[in-house]
Structure formats: structure tokens, C-alpha cells
Coordinates of C-alpha atoms in Angstrom, one line a residue:
M106 CA -2.3 -56.9 -69.6
L107 CA -3.8 -59.5 -71.9
S108 CA -2.3 -61.6 -74.7
P109 CA -3.9 -61.1 -78.0
W110 CA -4.2 -64.7 -78.4
V111 CA -6.2 -64.7 -75.4
T112 CA -8.7 -61.9 -78.0
A113 CA -8.8 -63.6 -80.7
M114 CA -10.2 -67.2 -78.4
V115 CA -12.2 -65.0 -76.5
A116 CA -13.6 -64.0 -80.1
A117 CA -14.3 -67.4 -81.6
S118 CA -15.7 -68.8 -78.3
A119 CA -18.3 -66.6 -78.7
L120 CA -18.7 -66.9 -82.8
V121 CA -18.6 -70.5 -82.2
A122 CA -21.8 -70.0 -79.5
A123 CA -23.5 -68.1 -81.3
V124 CA -23.5 -70.4 -84.7
L125 CA -23.9 -73.1 -82.4
V126 CA -27.2 -70.8 -81.1
L127 CA -28.5 -70.5 -84.7
V128 CA -27.7 -74.3 -86.0
L129 CA -29.6 -75.1 -83.0
L130 CA -32.8 -72.9 -83.7
W131 CA -32.9 -73.2 -87.1
R132 CA -33.0 -77.1 -87.1
W133 CA -36.0 -76.3 -84.7
A134 CA -38.2 -74.5 -86.4
D135 CA -38.1 -76.8 -89.5
R136 CA -38.9 -79.9 -87.1
L137 CA -42.2 -77.8 -85.7
G138 CA -44.0 -78.7 -89.1
L139 CA -45.3 -74.6 -89.5
P140 CA -46.6 -72.9 -92.4
P141 CA -43.5 -72.3 -94.3
D142 CA -44.6 -68.4 -93.9
R143 CA -44.0 -69.7 -90.1
V144 CA -40.6 -71.5 -90.7
A145 CA -38.9 -68.4 -91.9
T146 CA -40.0 -66.0 -89.3
A147 CA -39.3 -68.5 -87.0
Q148 CA -35.3 -69.1 -89.1
L149 CA -35.3 -65.0 -89.1
E150 CA -35.7 -65.0 -85.0
A151 CA -32.8 -67.3 -84.4
V152 CA -30.5 -65.4 -86.8
K153 CA -31.7 -62.6 -84.3
I154 CA -31.1 -64.8 -81.0
A155 CA -28.0 -65.6 -82.4
A156 CA -26.7 -63.0 -83.2
S157 CA -27.6 -61.1 -79.9
V158 CA -25.8 -63.8 -78.3
L159 CA -22.4 -62.6 -80.2
V160 CA -23.4 -59.4 -79.2
A161 CA -23.9 -60.0 -75.5
A162 CA -20.8 -61.6 -75.6
G163 CA -19.1 -59.1 -76.4
G164 CA -20.5 -56.7 -74.0
L165 CA -19.5 -59.6 -71.4
Y166 CA -16.0 -59.7 -72.5
A167 CA -15.5 -55.7 -72.8
L168 CA -17.1 -55.1 -69.1
Y169 CA -14.5 -57.3 -68.0
L170 CA -12.1 -55.4 -69.8
T171 CA -13.1 -53.0 -68.1
A172 CA -13.1 -54.0 -64.9
R173 CA -9.9 -55.4 -65.4
R174 CA -8.2 -52.3 -66.5
Q175 CA -10.4 -50.2 -63.2
R176 CA -8.3 -53.3 -60.8
T177 CA -5.4 -52.5 -62.6
Q178 CA -6.1 -49.0 -62.3
E179 CA -6.4 -49.0 -58.5
L180 CA -4.0 -51.4 -57.7
E181 CA -2.0 -49.0 -59.7
L182 CA -2.6 -46.2 -57.7
A183 CA -1.9 -48.2 -54.1
Q184 CA 1.9 -48.8 -55.2
R185 CA 1.6 -45.5 -56.1
D186 CA 0.5 -44.3 -52.4
R187 CA 2.7 -47.0 -50.7
V188 CA 5.8 -46.0 -52.8
Q189 CA 4.8 -42.1 -51.8
E190 CA 4.1 -43.1 -47.8
H191 CA 7.7 -45.1 -48.5
A192 CA 8.8 -42.3 -49.1
E193 CA 7.9 -39.6 -47.6
R194 CA 8.6 -41.9 -44.4
V195 CA 12.5 -41.6 -45.3
A196 CA 11.7 -38.1 -45.6
D197 CA 10.5 -38.3 -42.4
D198 CA 13.2 -39.6 -41.4
A199 CA 15.7 -38.2 -43.4
R200 CA 14.3 -34.9 -40.8
D201 CA 14.2 -36.7 -37.9
D202 CA 18.1 -37.8 -38.1
A203 CA 19.3 -34.2 -39.2
R204 CA 17.1 -32.5 -37.2
T205 CA 19.0 -35.3 -34.2
R206 CA 22.2 -34.4 -35.4
R207 CA 21.6 -31.3 -35.5
T208 CA 20.3 -31.5 -31.7
N209 CA 23.1 -33.9 -31.3
D210 CA 25.5 -30.9 -32.3
L211 CA 24.2 -27.5 -30.8
Y212 CA 24.4 -29.8 -27.3
A213 CA 28.1 -30.6 -28.0
K214 CA 28.5 -27.6 -28.9
A215 CA 27.0 -25.4 -26.3
V216 CA 28.1 -27.8 -23.8
E217 CA 32.0 -27.3 -25.4
Q218 CA 31.7 -23.6 -25.2
L219 CA 30.2 -23.4 -21.2
G220 CA 34.8 -24.5 -21.3
S221 CA 35.6 -21.4 -22.5
E222 CA 37.4 -19.2 -21.2
H223 CA 35.4 -15.9 -21.7
H224 CA 32.2 -15.5 -19.7
A225 CA 29.6 -14.2 -21.9
V226 CA 30.1 -17.4 -23.9
R227 CA 29.7 -19.3 -21.1
H228 CA 26.6 -17.2 -20.7
G229 CA 25.0 -18.1 -24.7
A230 CA 26.1 -21.7 -23.9
L231 CA 23.3 -21.9 -20.8
Y232 CA 20.3 -19.8 -22.6
A233 CA 21.9 -21.6 -25.8
L234 CA 20.8 -25.1 -23.6
E235 CA 18.3 -24.1 -21.6
H236 CA 16.7 -23.2 -25.1
L237 CA 17.1 -27.1 -26.7
A238 CA 16.0 -28.4 -23.8
Q239 CA 12.5 -26.4 -23.6
D240 CA 12.1 -27.6 -27.0
N241 CA 13.6 -30.7 -26.6
P242 CA 11.5 -32.2 -23.0
D243 CA 14.1 -35.2 -23.9
Y244 CA 17.5 -33.5 -23.5
R245 CA 15.6 -31.6 -20.3
A246 CA 17.0 -33.9 -17.9
P247 CA 21.3 -34.3 -19.5
V248 CA 20.6 -30.3 -19.7
A249 CA 20.0 -30.2 -16.1
K250 CA 22.5 -32.7 -15.3
V251 CA 24.7 -30.3 -17.1
L252 CA 23.4 -27.5 -15.4
C253 CA 24.4 -29.3 -12.3
A254 CA 27.9 -31.1 -12.9
Y255 CA 29.2 -26.9 -13.7
L256 CA 27.3 -25.5 -10.7
R257 CA 29.6 -28.6 -8.7
S258 CA 33.2 -27.4 -10.6
P259 CA 34.9 -25.6 -8.0
F260 CA 34.7 -22.2 -6.8
T261 CA 35.7 -19.9 -4.8
P262 CA 32.8 -16.6 -4.3
P263 CA 34.8 -12.9 -5.4
S264 CA 34.5 -10.2 -2.7
D265 CA 31.3 -8.1 -3.0
A266 CA 32.7 -4.8 -5.9
P267 CA 35.9 -5.8 -8.3
T268 CA 39.4 -4.6 -8.6
T269 CA 41.8 -4.8 -9.8
A270 CA 43.9 -4.1 -6.7
R271 CA 47.1 -6.9 -5.9
P272 CA 46.0 -9.0 -3.4
L273 CA 47.9 -8.6 0.3
G274 CA 51.2 -9.3 0.4
V275 CA 51.5 -9.7 -3.1
R276 CA 54.9 -7.7 -3.9
R277 CA 54.9 -6.0 -7.1
L278 CA 57.1 -6.8 -9.7
P279 CA 59.7 -4.5 -10.9
R280 CA 59.1 -2.5 -14.3
R281 CA 61.2 -4.7 -16.7
H282 CA 59.7 -7.1 -15.3
R283 CA 56.2 -6.6 -15.8
A284 CA 57.4 -5.1 -19.7
H285 CA 58.8 -8.4 -20.1
R286 CA 55.4 -10.0 -19.1
L287 CA 53.4 -8.3 -20.8
A288 CA 55.4 -8.7 -24.0
A289 CA 55.6 -12.2 -24.0
P290 CA 53.1 -13.9 -26.1
R291 CA 49.9 -15.0 -24.5
P292 CA 49.7 -19.8 -25.3
T293 CA 46.9 -20.1 -28.3
T294 CA 47.3 -24.4 -27.9
G295 CA 45.7 -26.3 -25.2
T296 CA 42.5 -26.3 -23.5
P297 CA 40.6 -23.5 -22.1
R298 CA 40.0 -23.6 -17.8
P299 CA 36.3 -24.0 -17.4
G300 CA 34.5 -22.5 -15.0
P301 CA 36.5 -21.1 -12.1
H302 CA 39.1 -18.7 -12.9
V303 CA 41.8 -16.8 -10.4
S304 CA 41.6 -13.4 -11.1
L305 CA 39.3 -11.4 -8.8
L306 CA 37.9 -9.8 -12.3
G307 CA 37.2 -13.0 -13.3
R308 CA 35.6 -14.3 -10.3
H309 CA 33.2 -11.6 -10.4
Q310 CA 32.3 -13.1 -14.2
E311 CA 31.9 -16.3 -12.9
R312 CA 28.9 -15.3 -10.2
E313 CA 27.6 -14.0 -12.7
V314 CA 27.6 -17.0 -15.4
R315 CA 26.9 -19.9 -11.9
L316 CA 23.6 -17.3 -10.8
T317 CA 22.0 -17.4 -14.2
A318 CA 22.2 -21.5 -13.9
Q319 CA 20.7 -21.4 -11.2
R320 CA 18.0 -18.9 -11.9
I321 CA 17.2 -21.4 -15.2
L322 CA 17.1 -24.8 -13.3
A323 CA 14.5 -22.6 -10.9
D324 CA 12.7 -21.2 -13.6
H325 CA 11.8 -24.9 -14.7
L326 CA 11.0 -25.9 -12.1
R327 CA 8.8 -24.3 -10.9
P328 CA 5.0 -25.3 -11.9
G329 CA 2.8 -21.7 -11.6
P330 CA 0.0 -21.4 -9.4
D331 CA -2.2 -24.9 -10.4
A332 CA 0.5 -27.9 -9.9
D333 CA -1.9 -29.9 -11.5
H334 CA -1.8 -28.0 -14.8
P335 CA 1.7 -26.5 -14.5
A336 CA 3.2 -24.5 -16.8
P337 CA 5.0 -25.2 -20.3
T338 CA 8.5 -23.7 -19.3
Y339 CA 8.3 -26.4 -16.6
W340 CA 10.7 -29.9 -16.8
Q341 CA 9.4 -32.5 -14.8
D342 CA 11.3 -35.8 -13.5
I343 CA 14.3 -34.0 -13.4
G344 CA 16.8 -34.9 -10.6
L345 CA 19.2 -32.1 -9.2
D346 CA 22.9 -33.4 -7.8
L347 CA 24.4 -30.1 -6.1
T348 CA 27.3 -32.2 -4.5
D349 CA 30.4 -29.7 -3.1
A350 CA 28.2 -27.2 -5.0
T351 CA 28.8 -23.5 -4.0
L352 CA 25.5 -21.8 -4.8
I353 CA 25.1 -18.1 -4.3
D354 CA 22.2 -16.2 -3.4
F355 CA 20.2 -19.7 -3.6
D356 CA 17.0 -19.2 -4.9
F357 CA 13.8 -22.6 -4.6
A358 CA 11.2 -20.7 -3.6
H359 CA 8.0 -22.5 -5.1
C360 CA 9.9 -24.6 -6.3
R361 CA 8.8 -28.5 -6.7
I362 CA 10.9 -31.3 -7.2
N363 CA 9.8 -35.0 -8.3
S364 CA 13.1 -36.4 -8.5
T365 CA 16.1 -37.4 -6.2
A366 CA 17.5 -33.5 -5.2
T367 CA 20.6 -34.6 -3.5
F368 CA 22.6 -31.1 -2.2
T369 CA 25.0 -33.4 0.5
N370 CA 28.3 -31.0 1.6
A371 CA 26.9 -27.8 0.1
T372 CA 27.9 -23.9 0.7
F373 CA 25.2 -21.9 0.2
T374 CA 27.0 -18.1 -0.1
G375 CA 24.7 -15.3 0.7
D376 CA 20.4 -16.3 1.5
A377 CA 18.9 -19.5 0.7
R378 CA 15.4 -19.6 -0.1
F379 CA 13.0 -22.9 -0.1
D380 CA 9.9 -21.0 -0.1
E381 CA 6.6 -23.1 -0.2
A382 CA 9.0 -25.6 -2.1
T383 CA 7.7 -29.5 -2.3
F384 CA 9.8 -31.9 -2.8
T385 CA 7.7 -35.1 -3.1
G386 CA 9.7 -37.6 -3.0
A387 CA 12.7 -38.0 0.4
A388 CA 14.7 -34.4 1.8
R389 CA 18.3 -34.7 2.7
F390 CA 19.7 -31.8 3.8
G391 CA 22.7 -32.5 5.9
G392 CA 25.6 -30.6 6.2
V393 CA 16.3 -30.0 3.2
S394 CA 10.8 -35.3 0.1
F395 CA 11.6 -34.6 -3.6
A396 CA 10.2 -38.3 -5.9
G397 CA 13.2 -39.0 -4.4
D398 CA 15.6 -38.2 -1.5
A399 CA 16.2 -34.1 -0.6
T400 CA 20.1 -34.2 0.3
F401 CA 21.3 -31.4 2.6
T402 CA 24.3 -34.0 4.4
N403 CA 27.4 -31.1 5.9
A404 CA 25.6 -28.9 4.0
T405 CA 26.9 -25.3 5.5
F406 CA 24.5 -22.0 4.8
T407 CA 26.8 -19.2 5.2
G408 CA 23.8 -16.8 5.3
D409 CA 19.9 -16.8 6.5
A410 CA 17.9 -20.1 5.2
R411 CA 14.0 -20.5 4.3
F412 CA 12.4 -22.8 4.1
D413 CA 8.8 -21.4 5.6
E414 CA 6.1 -23.4 4.6
A415 CA 8.2 -26.0 2.5
T416 CA 6.6 -29.8 2.3
F417 CA 9.5 -33.0 2.5
A418 CA 8.1 -36.2 2.0
A419 CA 11.5 -36.5 4.6
A420 CA 14.5 -35.1 4.5
W421 CA 18.3 -35.2 5.9
F422 CA 20.2 -31.7 7.5
D423 CA 22.3 -34.6 9.2
E424 CA 25.6 -31.8 10.1
A425 CA 24.1 -29.5 9.1
T426 CA 25.6 -26.1 9.7
F427 CA 22.6 -22.8 9.3
T428 CA 25.5 -19.6 10.7
G429 CA 22.2 -17.8 9.8
D430 CA 18.6 -17.9 10.7
A431 CA 17.3 -21.6 9.2
T432 CA 13.2 -20.6 9.6
F433 CA 10.4 -23.7 8.7
T434 CA 7.4 -22.2 10.1
N435 CA 4.8 -23.7 8.6
A436 CA 7.0 -26.4 6.6
T437 CA 5.2 -30.5 6.5
F438 CA 8.0 -32.9 6.8
T439 CA 5.5 -36.1 5.9
G440 CA 8.4 -38.6 6.3
D441 CA 11.7 -38.5 8.4
A442 CA 13.5 -35.1 9.4
R443 CA 16.9 -35.5 10.3
F444 CA 18.6 -32.8 11.6
D445 CA 21.5 -34.9 14.2
E446 CA 24.6 -33.0 14.8
A447 CA 23.2 -30.0 13.0
T448 CA 24.1 -26.5 14.4
F449 CA 21.5 -23.5 14.4
A450 CA 22.6 -20.3 15.0
A451 CA 18.6 -19.4 15.0
A452 CA 16.4 -21.4 14.0
W453 CA 11.9 -21.8 13.8
F454 CA 10.5 -24.3 13.5
S455 CA 7.1 -22.3 14.4
E456 CA 4.0 -24.7 13.6
A457 CA 5.7 -26.8 11.7
T458 CA 4.2 -30.5 11.0
F459 CA 6.0 -33.4 11.5
T460 CA 4.4 -36.4 10.2
G461 CA 7.3 -39.2 10.2
D462 CA 10.6 -39.6 12.9
A463 CA 11.9 -36.1 13.4
T464 CA 15.9 -36.8 15.1
F465 CA 17.5 -33.7 16.5
T466 CA 20.7 -35.8 17.8
N467 CA 23.7 -34.1 18.9
A468 CA 22.0 -31.0 16.9
T469 CA 23.3 -27.7 18.4
F470 CA 21.6 -23.9 18.2
T471 CA 23.7 -21.9 19.0
G472 CA 21.1 -18.9 19.2
D473 CA 17.8 -19.2 20.1
A474 CA 15.3 -22.1 18.7
R475 CA 12.1 -21.4 18.0
F476 CA 9.0 -25.0 17.4
D477 CA 6.2 -23.1 18.6
E478 CA 2.7 -24.5 17.8
A479 CA 4.7 -27.3 16.2
T480 CA 3.0 -31.0 15.7
F481 CA 5.2 -34.2 16.1
T482 CA 3.3 -36.9 15.2
G483 CA 5.7 -39.3 15.0
A484 CA 8.8 -39.9 17.8
A485 CA 11.3 -36.8 18.1
R486 CA 14.7 -36.9 19.0
F487 CA 16.6 -34.1 20.8
G488 CA 19.0 -36.6 22.6
G489 CA 22.2 -34.6 23.2
V490 CA 20.9 -31.4 21.3
S491 CA 23.3 -27.7 23.4
F492 CA 20.8 -24.9 23.2
A493 CA 22.5 -22.0 24.0
G494 CA 19.8 -19.5 23.7
A495 CA 16.0 -19.7 24.5
A496 CA 14.3 -23.1 23.1
R497 CA 10.3 -22.1 23.0
F498 CA 8.7 -25.5 22.2
G499 CA 5.2 -23.4 23.8
G500 CA 2.1 -25.0 22.8
V501 CA 3.5 -28.0 20.4
S502 CA 2.4 -31.1 20.4
F503 CA 3.9 -34.9 20.6
A504 CA 2.2 -37.2 19.7
A505 CA 4.5 -40.0 20.2
A506 CA 7.6 -40.3 22.0
A507 CA 9.9 -37.5 23.2
W508 CA 13.6 -37.8 24.1
F509 CA 15.7 -34.5 25.6
T510 CA 18.0 -37.0 27.1
G511 CA 21.0 -35.8 28.3
A512 CA 19.8 -32.6 26.5
T513 CA 21.8 -28.9 27.5
F514 CA 19.3 -25.7 28.1
T515 CA 21.5 -22.9 28.6
G516 CA 19.3 -20.3 28.1
D517 CA 15.1 -20.0 29.1
A518 CA 14.0 -22.8 28.1
R519 CA 9.9 -23.2 27.5
F520 CA 7.2 -25.9 27.1
G521 CA 4.2 -24.6 28.2
G522 CA 1.0 -25.8 27.3
V523 CA 2.8 -29.0 25.8
S524 CA 1.0 -32.3 24.5
F525 CA 3.2 -35.2 25.6
A526 CA 0.8 -37.5 24.5
A527 CA 3.8 -40.3 24.9
A528 CA 6.6 -41.0 27.1
A529 CA 8.4 -38.0 27.7
W530 CA 13.0 -38.5 28.1
F531 CA 14.3 -36.1 30.0
T532 CA 17.0 -38.2 31.9
G533 CA 20.1 -36.2 32.5
A534 CA 19.3 -32.8 31.2
T535 CA 20.6 -29.6 31.9
F536 CA 18.5 -26.7 32.4
A537 CA 21.1 -23.9 33.4
A538 CA 18.1 -21.2 33.2
A539 CA 14.8 -21.2 33.8
V540 CA 12.2 -23.4 32.4
R541 CA 8.8 -23.5 31.7
F542 CA 6.5 -26.9 31.6
G543 CA 3.4 -24.5 32.8
E544 CA 0.3 -26.3 32.0
A545 CA 2.1 -28.8 30.7
T546 CA 0.5 -32.4 29.0
F547 CA 2.4 -35.4 30.0
V548 CA 0.2 -38.6 29.6
G549 CA 3.2 -40.8 29.1
D550 CA 6.1 -41.4 31.3
A551 CA 8.0 -38.3 31.8
R552 CA 11.5 -39.2 33.0
F553 CA 13.3 -36.2 35.3
S554 CA 15.6 -38.5 36.7
G555 CA 19.1 -36.8 37.2
V556 CA 18.4 -33.7 35.8
S557 CA 19.6 -30.4 36.7
F558 CA 17.5 -27.4 37.4
A559 CA 17.8 -23.9 37.4
A560 CA 14.9 -22.9 38.0
A561 CA 11.9 -25.3 37.6
R562 CA 7.8 -24.0 36.3
F563 CA 5.7 -26.9 36.3
G564 CA 2.9 -25.0 38.0
E565 CA -0.7 -26.3 36.9
A566 CA 1.1 -29.0 34.7
T567 CA -0.3 -32.7 34.5
F568 CA 1.1 -35.9 35.1
T569 CA -1.3 -38.5 33.6
G570 CA 1.6 -41.2 34.0
A571 CA 4.4 -41.8 36.0
A572 CA 6.4 -38.3 36.9
W573 CA 10.3 -39.4 37.8
F574 CA 12.5 -36.4 38.9
D575 CA 14.4 -38.6 41.2
E576 CA 18.6 -37.9 42.1
A577 CA 17.1 -34.2 39.9
A578 CA 19.0 -31.6 41.8
F579 CA 17.0 -28.0 41.4
T580 CA 19.2 -24.9 42.1
G581 CA 16.8 -22.7 41.9
T582 CA 13.1 -21.8 42.4
A583 CA 11.6 -25.7 41.2
T584 CA 7.1 -24.6 41.2
F585 CA 5.0 -27.4 41.3
T586 CA 1.9 -25.1 42.4
N587 CA -1.1 -26.8 41.7
A588 CA 0.3 -29.4 39.6
T589 CA -2.3 -33.2 39.4
F590 CA -0.1 -36.6 39.4
T591 CA -2.5 -39.0 39.1
G592 CA 0.2 -41.3 38.6
D593 CA 3.6 -41.8 40.3
A594 CA 5.4 -39.2 41.8
G595 CA 9.0 -39.9 42.3
F596 CA 11.3 -37.1 44.1
G597 CA 13.9 -39.8 45.7
E598 CA 17.6 -38.3 46.3
A599 CA 16.1 -35.4 44.7
T600 CA 17.7 -31.8 45.9
F601 CA 16.0 -28.7 46.4
A602 CA 18.5 -25.9 47.0
A603 CA 15.4 -23.0 46.4
A604 CA 12.6 -22.9 47.4
A605 CA 10.2 -25.8 46.9
W606 CA 6.9 -24.8 45.9
F607 CA 3.7 -27.9 45.8
T608 CA 1.4 -25.6 46.6
G609 CA -2.5 -27.3 45.9
A610 CA -0.7 -29.9 44.0
T611 CA -2.3 -33.4 43.7
F612 CA -0.8 -36.8 44.6
A613 CA -2.2 -40.2 43.6
A614 CA 1.8 -41.6 45.2
A615 CA 4.2 -40.0 46.1
W616 CA 7.4 -40.0 46.6
F617 CA 9.7 -38.5 48.5
D618 CA 12.8 -40.5 50.6
G619 CA 15.7 -39.2 51.1
V620 CA 15.0 -36.1 49.5
S621 CA 16.6 -32.8 51.0
F622 CA 15.5 -29.3 50.6
A623 CA 17.6 -26.8 51.9
G624 CA 15.3 -23.8 51.5
D625 CA 11.7 -23.4 51.9
A626 CA 9.1 -26.5 51.6
W627 CA 5.9 -25.4 51.3
F628 CA 3.1 -28.1 50.6
G629 CA -0.3 -26.0 51.2
E630 CA -3.5 -26.7 50.3
A631 CA -1.6 -30.5 48.2
T632 CA -3.6 -33.5 48.8
F633 CA -1.6 -36.9 49.4
A634 CA -3.4 -40.4 48.3
A635 CA -0.8 -42.1 48.9
A636 CA 2.9 -40.6 50.4
W637 CA 6.5 -41.5 51.9
F638 CA 8.8 -38.8 52.9
D639 CA 11.2 -41.4 54.9
G640 CA 14.8 -39.6 55.0
V641 CA 13.6 -36.3 54.3
S642 CA 15.2 -33.2 55.8
F643 CA 14.0 -29.3 56.1
A644 CA 16.7 -27.0 56.3
G645 CA 14.6 -24.2 55.4
D646 CA 10.9 -23.3 56.6
A647 CA 8.5 -26.3 56.0
W648 CA 4.4 -25.6 55.6
F649 CA 2.1 -28.5 55.1
G650 CA -1.5 -26.2 56.2
E651 CA -4.9 -27.8 54.8
A652 CA -3.0 -30.1 53.6
T653 CA -4.9 -33.4 53.1
F654 CA -3.7 -37.4 53.7
T655 CA -5.5 -40.2 52.8
A656 CA -5.8 -43.0 55.3
A657 CA -3.5 -44.3 52.4
A658 CA -0.8 -42.0 53.2
T659 CA 0.1 -43.8 56.7
C660 CA 3.2 -45.2 55.9
P661 CA 4.7 -46.7 59.6
G662 CA 8.9 -45.5 59.2
T663 CA 8.1 -42.6 57.8
R664 CA 10.5 -39.5 59.1
V665 CA 11.7 -36.0 58.2
A666 CA 14.7 -34.5 59.5
V667 CA 14.4 -30.8 61.0
R668 CA 17.0 -28.9 61.8
R669 CA 15.9 -27.9 66.1
D670 CA 15.2 -24.7 65.4
R671 CA 12.5 -25.1 62.4
V672 CA 10.8 -27.7 64.3
D673 CA 7.5 -25.0 66.0
V674 CA 7.0 -23.6 62.5
W675 CA 5.9 -27.5 61.4
M676 CA 2.9 -27.5 61.0
E677 CA 0.4 -30.5 61.8
G678 CA 0.1 -33.7 60.9
W679 CA 4.0 -34.2 62.4
T680 CA 5.4 -33.4 65.7
A681 CA 8.9 -34.7 66.8
T682 CA 10.2 -37.3 68.4
D683 CA 12.8 -37.3 71.0
A684 CA 15.3 -39.0 68.5
E685 CA 18.6 -35.8 67.3
D686 CA 21.3 -35.7 65.5
G687 CA 23.5 -33.0 65.5
E688 CA 21.5 -29.2 64.5
W689 CA 18.9 -32.2 63.0
T690 CA 15.7 -33.6 64.8
Y691 CA 13.0 -36.4 63.8
L692 CA 9.6 -35.5 63.0
V693 CA 7.0 -38.5 62.6
P694 CA 3.8 -38.4 60.8
V695 CA 0.9 -38.2 63.3
P696 CA -2.1 -41.3 62.6
A697 CA -4.6 -39.3 64.2
V698 CA -3.9 -36.4 61.3
L699 CA -3.4 -38.7 59.3
S700 CA -6.6 -40.4 58.8
T701 CA -9.4 -40.6 56.7
P702 CA -11.3 -37.6 57.7
P703 CA -15.2 -38.4 58.6
V704 CA -17.7 -38.2 56.6
D705 CA -19.8 -35.8 58.1
S706 CA -16.8 -33.7 58.6
P707 CA -16.8 -30.3 56.4

């Protein structure tokens, strides 16, 4: 606001200016020397100009006052807006604080209600937590942790149907004692026990509460049909810690977990479903990659476990126990998969894909194990595995090394059409029933040293690298019909208790030193580029009809032992010597027969 003195000074200044203009113009008119009538006119104009100056000064001052008043109003409005904005922020902060306090109170109240002894209250608490987390994304991870903590609490599942009958072996109290107990007042102080209850009815009620907790977790881990545009109910980046949890009919089918999930020591009662589940990090199921680790170490599956078409970044199933069927059909393991010392009643890994290393070391399959058409891009380790039922690896592709060292196959083992792109190790393995490697392909070295075969079929198998069967024991029929050995084939000190068929086989270099054939041996139409039979013994018939030995197969000192009563059935290419040893006589190859045939021969 302007002071009155300022206005008076401005008015005086304007008046003085007008007077000065009047005086100057008046004197200027007198000095021009104009006629009197013109002087009067000029003086009149001077008065008008002075008046105009005075009016202009007043107008300028009025304009200034108007502009100043406008500026003041604008400042007042801006100040009012700032005050209003500040008030709104304060109100918003107050509302946020109130909402936060209310949300915290609801959260705390719901968590507290989970410890109620009434199952209906616990049910309500779960739904309250679900609604709270859905409306407040910041609470989703804490709520998931609370639900997991609840499921981790000790719990003994009830029988299928509730009953009020007393447990077996529990003596019924006398009537007077029962009446006294009923009349006794119930305690009203103390904190109620959360979760499981001792009574059978209470366990049934608790079972329903736990099923609700499991369903809430599963419902909010399903992104819907389009993973790139998940449903609004999908909770991303929440972790699961269900260590030691007892899970009932667990259904995580179609779930997608983008954070760490741990099921270590968990017990899955009833069936467990993980069909088409996606674990985008490393997965561990030891006792099922999540964007962190998924651990099922030492987990127990009392019913069927289904992981069909599931996707794992890495999976740990170490020491897991599958008492029902375990199916991993079309499952994909993009990282390492470990099933070390796991126990399977029956397992299906048909058409599964293992991109990282797959380890089943010391695992036990008490029922059938199916890996048909599976693909192992990384190393496959089955060392020490026990297959009590049938083991089916038909059409499997091993891109890296495969270890079956010390494995035990009690039932039929099928490796027909298997492709081993790298080394295949079966050293010390035991095949108690028939094993089939028909049409299998071994690109790298194949080691069957010390293996025990009941009946072995390698018909039309291809060995590109070295094949070692030294000290192997064939207690049943051994079939290598039309097999191809491009590299070295070593059967040194092997024993064939029954018939051995090498009909039509092709050998680049074959070592049969010290081999014992207790049954018939058939090498008809076989081709040997180089062959050593030092110290071989044939107790049965030996057939080399139409076999071909090139010059490289002329091995000085090579001899075989046959029973004297069998010499007459020995075919062309060998001749008996005078050396005898008990019932045995010795044969040596005839150089003329073993040499390279003439070029013009048919």
C-alpha cells in the first residue's frame, strides 16, 4: 500500500512540471515578437499544453497505480494458490498417513488373527491379507511371506474323514472323571495356539485353512494366457520359502515364479501338480529356474508329482523322494538339473530337454524310468543310479558326455537309437536283465569295461570312437550283428557265457585277447581290417564263414584254444596245431586265407 505522502509528492511534482511548462512557453511567446492578437493565442496554447502535461502526469500515475494493484492481486492469488497447494499436500499426507496406518493396522490384525484357535477366523484373516495385497502392491511380498510362514508351521494331516471316535489304545475315562472335566472352567487367558490342533476335527479344519493359503498363492502366481501382458491379479517378483512345509494336494499348474522358491524338506501329501509351470531362475527340488533358485532338496512326494511341460532355469531335486509317479514329460531345464540320490517309484522324462548339466548320481528308481526322446545338451550323470524297473532311453540324444558308471539296471534297459555325441561311460555298470543298444550311435569313446550283461543287444550299433568291453561279463546272449566299429574295439578278457553273435559286424581294429566263449560264437560275414585273438578260448561252436580278414589282420603269434571235439567245426582261415592242453587244442590263422584277396577276385 502506498503512503499518502507519496501520492501528495507525485501530485506536487506533476503540478510543478505543468507550471514550469506554462512559464517557459509563456515567455517564449513574448519573445517571438508576434502581434498582440497572436501572442494571446500562443499564451492560450501554452496554458493548454501545461494542462495536458498535468493530465498526462495524472494519467501515468493512475496507470501505475492500476498496474501495481494488478501485480498485488496476482501475488495475492499466487500466495493463495501456494497456501492451498500446501494445504492439499498436508491433507494428502494426512490421508496417506491415515491410509498407511489403517493398512498397517489391517495387516497386523490379520496376522494376529492367523493365530486364532477358530478356523473361521483364520480363514477370514487369509482373505483379508489377500485383499490387502491385491489393493496394495507393496504388501504383496510381505503377505506371501506370511502365507509361507503359516504353511511352514508344523501340521499333521488328518485322515480322509473326520470322526469323534477316540484314538486306538486310548482308555476311556470313567464317567465321574469326564463329568469333572466337563465342569472344569476353560482357561480364558494366554495366547491361543496358532495353526495346527491336536483334535482330529481341528486338523480337518486346519487342513481347509491351509488349502486356502495354498490356493491364494497359486491364484496370484498365474499370469494368464499371455505372459507378456499378465492379468491384474498376478503378483510378480514374490519369493516362496516353504522349507519344511506340509503341502496338501499342491496345485501350482500354469504358475510363473520370478523369484526364489524353496521347498527344501517339504512334504507333499496327495498329488502335486506343476504342469506348465515356469521357474525363470534356478530351481531346486531336493529332498523343482524361478528368477532365483527353486529348491526341492530332500522333498517328499507321497502322491503323484506332475511337472509336464514345466520350464526350469536350473533344478535341484537332490535326495527327493517320489513315492508315486513322477512325470517330467516335455519339461525343459535351461540350467543345471540335479537329482542326486533322489528316489523315484516311477519316473517319466520323455521328450524332456536338459540344456545344462543333468545329474542323477546315486538316484534310485524303484519303478520304471522313461527318458524316451529326451535331449541332453549338457553333461548327463547317472553314476551309481539304481534302476529297479525298466529303464527306457530310446531315441535319447546326448550332446555331451554321458556317465552311467556303476549304475545298476535290474529291469529291462532300452537304449535303442540313442545318440551319444561325446563319450559314453558305462564302466562297472550292471545289467541284470536284457539291455538293448540296437541302432545306437557312439560318436565318442564308449566304455563298457567291467560291465555285467545278462543279455546284450548291440545289433546295427555304430561305434565311431573307441569301444571298450574289456573284462565285461556276458551271462546271456550277446548280439553285435551288423555292428560297425570304426575305431578300436577292445574285448580283452571278456567272458561270454552264452552265444555271442558278431555276424556281419565291421571292425577297423578288434582285440579279443584272452576272451572266453563258453557258448557258440558267430562271426560269419564279419569284416576285420585288423584283429587279435591271442589266447581266445571257444568252448562251443565258432563260425567264421565268409568272414573277411585283410592283410592287417595277419597277427603273428595269434592263437585260440578250442575243445578237441570242436576242431572239426572250425571254419576256413584257421588250422590246428600240434599243441594240446588237456581237452584243448590250439588254432592259428592261415596266412594265405588272411591275406588281402586278389584285385580280380569275385
